[in-house]
Amino acid sequence: MSVTSGPIVRLDGVEKSFGAVRALASVSLDLMPGECFGLVGHNGAGKSTLMNVLSGNLMPDSGQILIGGEDVTAGYTPQTAMRHGVRCVYQELSLCPNLTVAENARISHPAVSGIGWRRAARALIGGKLDEVFPGHGISTDDVVGDLSIASRQMVEISRAFAVTDVAARVVILDEPTSSLDAVAAEKLLKHVRRYVSEGGTVVLISHLLGEILDTSDRIAVMRDGGIVALDEASGFNRNSLVAAMGSVAEGAAQEAAEQAVIRATAPVVVSAKPAAPESLTLAAHKGEVVGLAGLAGQGQTELLVKVFDHAAGTKVSGAVSLVAGDRQTDGVFPLWSIAENISIGSLRQFLDGFLLNHARAHAFAEEWRRQIGIRTPDVAEPILSLSGGNQQKALFARALGAPAEIIVMDDPMRGVDVGTKQEVYGMIREQASRGRTFLWYTTEMDELRNCDHVYVFREGAIVADLAHSEMTEERVLHASFRADA
Amino acid sequence: MKRLASLLKQPWLWAWGGALAVWLATAAYTQGQGSGQVLSAALTFGAFFVIVALGQMFVITLGPGNVDLSIPACMTLAGTVSMKAMEGSGAMLPIGLLLALAVGLVVGGVNYTLIRLLRIPPIIATLSSSFIFQSAAIWWNRGLRVKPPTALADFATAKVAGIPVIAIAVILLAACGHVLLTRTVYGRSVVAIGQNMRAAHLAGIKVERVRAATYMMCATLAGLCGFLLAGFSGGAALNMGEEYLLSSIAVVVIGGTSVAGGFANVPGLWGAALFLFLLVTMLNTMGAGAGLRMVLTGLIIIGVIVAASGGKRRT
């Protein structure tokens, strides 16, 4: 790697529009070697678009891209980016689900070739996984489609850091920790610091302001397609970041004082026990918000799907709707508009006799767009025109708009910005007080504080049952790990 | 202007454009002679294509891997059973029709059972079941061609003001199919399942119920087509369904429905059915030999599909 004193990447006046929507308004940015560059902003502020330009997936309408002082703007593609050592871990994962971990590693590292490439690919990705996420528990022969979203994320990240013929000089991490639990996220951030101290450059996009503040050297705040603040990380704190993003400061998580009352008086509407032996039973009373905690992939999603299916081993009284967290696999209908994606959850509401009334379905979606703040000029636009976080809002609208008494949520806040999160928490609280029951799987401590009651999962079983008053981060973490491990 | 732009984006436009171009080319070649009769024949044969393609369209829209290859066998069995039951008697006509539909319903049920209970991929399940149904038809029919009731034959060949009655009936059937696809919970469910089966299930759609209904509807339509075709062509023959296997799929795809599922339209079926028939007629008229005719048919179909996708085909 040649050490240059100047910036490794320079973006100069980059602009990009999608139809009438201006995603990037003349953005200029220098990335220095040996720094972690934090990037924050609302859903749709232009973070992912900017990174897609940098990684060659989108052609900018105007402006220049310089890498190591060389102008590469003309004919810049993902392949050119790779050749210059620019790697990107996308928010929507890009692994092939039908191939193994090692085969996926081979795809983005064409230098792994010839006889014995399989062994070389295994060593390449396996070594990186061990380095970044020690104790990951993934075999390089696992088929990617069988892995949990957290494991897939780990593979994707390790693949980006792996080095064959071209050094990884700039690694872009777009929401890398949103699918990881606290432990894996910490391992990743440690690796980022290690990599940066060796002279690499990382662009870190995240909605978790704590990790941005702790990990980055410099932080840029984006709003409406432009950079509105850029400074050393030490020059920011949580409140100044939130203020720069342009949303109200986070209030303290709402106290759920009446939760003991609900437990004592309201009937049980969901009772479910995971298949694992020696598990406690989850019980949710009418009007409660129940949290499912623990490390990622410990059987929380499976139990939610069982409740959704009214499967054997569960007692569920009432209709259930689900908010998917893994939106590509579980949530979005990619050929449809935003309105169609929202209204599919409650089609029967729009029947006139046997026939659907499309105007009413459209009005319903429009109402939810306003209520939940989906950033789009028109709900008739395709769902894929939305940024990841806004797609997630559409999935929320689908589930909350459906006529269900029970709503199960599978880590639903992935990629949702701080301001919207607060609004959605408020919406959940308000709906719960009107008698809806929520089961909420989340890997984030802040979200568990919004729950009346928390069950901690470990290895497919429920191992702890904590009321709101008993719940502390320490107790959740303690229960998440085996005493003998 | 905006309306014109949105019209140009309609997926069925290419099939209709193709049909019109081929018809005009034929008319120009023959200097207009007989182009009325050609159109009338196209409407009749197109109607049979559309009946089976309507069912096939719903099946293909269910998503990758979904296709019904048992359509020819189902047509033959339904045609054979119903013709034999009626034995040419007009009074038995309603019973014959019900029998043909029932045969289709059973065939669809068997197909779905194979797919669901034995977890066989649809392409294999419907192919293997079609051998069984074809054999059943041979056993039932013993090589005899039973004449259809006169009333049925009259209906299948009748014309009103030069337009075949059967074409009018199938245009109405297609209109029902269009409403079913776009304006009912069932239709929306099929399209959702075709895009993402797991997401459809998690959005509260009864996926397996919809799939079962779709395979049964497809086979029932094939049964209806077998019944009408037997009436039209003077009896059920063992090879009567042969050309409907590939053309049912070709009509769906040329009509602008996505082979990958999740996107369908009904008007394109009629355009594509007319196009296919008129294309063969044109090549016949121009005196192309069988070999050349097939090569050109293949090339032109590829051309229309590429044009219709506008270069951004989903794989």
Coordinates of C-alpha atoms in Angstrom, one line a residue, chain A residues 301 305 308-309 320-322 324 327-336 340-341 344-348 351-352 354-358 398, chain B residues 179-180 182-206 209 258 261-263 314:
Chain A
T301 CA -37.6 -14.9 15.2
V305 CA -43.2 -16.9 13.4
F308 CA -47.9 -15.6 13.8
D309 CA -48.8 -19.1 12.4
V320 CA -51.7 -11.6 14.3
S321 CA -49.8 -9.3 12.0
L322 CA -46.0 -9.2 11.6
A324 CA -40.5 -8.1 9.2
R327 CA -37.2 -6.8 4.7
Q328 CA -35.7 -8.3 1.5
T329 CA -36.6 -11.9 2.4
D330 CA -39.6 -11.4 4.6
G331 CA -41.2 -8.1 3.8
V332 CA -41.1 -6.2 0.6
F333 CA -42.9 -7.0 -2.7
P334 CA -40.3 -5.6 -5.0
L335 CA -42.5 -5.1 -8.2
W336 CA -45.2 -3.2 -6.3
E340 CA -49.7 -1.8 -2.8
N341 CA -47.1 -2.9 -0.3
I344 CA -51.8 -5.9 1.1
G345 CA -51.9 -6.5 4.9
S346 CA -55.6 -5.4 5.1
L347 CA -57.1 -6.0 1.6
R348 CA -60.4 -7.2 3.0
L351 CA -63.8 -4.9 -0.6
D352 CA -67.0 -3.6 -2.1
F354 CA -66.3 -9.2 -4.1
L355 CA -64.2 -6.4 -5.7
L356 CA -61.4 -4.4 -4.3
N357 CA -61.8 -0.6 -4.3
H358 CA -58.3 0.6 -5.4
R398 CA -48.7 -2.5 6.6
Chain B
V179 CA -61.3 -8.6 -12.9
L180 CA -60.2 -11.7 -11.0
T182 CA -56.8 -7.1 -10.6
R183 CA -59.8 -6.6 -8.4
T184 CA -60.1 -9.5 -6.0
V185 CA -58.2 -10.6 -2.9
Y186 CA -57.4 -13.9 -4.7
G187 CA -55.8 -12.1 -7.7
R188 CA -53.7 -9.8 -5.5
S189 CA -52.6 -12.8 -3.4
V190 CA -51.4 -14.6 -6.5
V191 CA -49.3 -11.6 -7.6
A192 CA -47.9 -11.2 -4.1
I193 CA -46.9 -14.9 -3.8
G194 CA -45.2 -14.7 -7.2
Q195 CA -42.9 -11.9 -5.9
N196 CA -42.0 -13.3 -2.6
M197 CA -43.7 -16.4 -1.2
R198 CA -42.3 -16.0 2.3
A199 CA -43.2 -12.3 2.5
A200 CA -46.7 -13.2 1.3
H201 CA -47.2 -15.7 4.0
L202 CA -45.9 -13.2 6.6
A203 CA -48.3 -10.6 5.3
G204 CA -51.1 -12.8 6.2
I205 CA -51.9 -14.4 2.8
K206 CA -53.1 -18.0 2.9
R209 CA -54.9 -22.2 -0.3
S258 CA -43.3 -12.2 -16.3
G261 CA -43.8 -14.6 -11.6
G262 CA -45.4 -11.7 -9.7
F263 CA -46.5 -9.7 -12.8
R314 CA -36.2 -9.7 -14.9

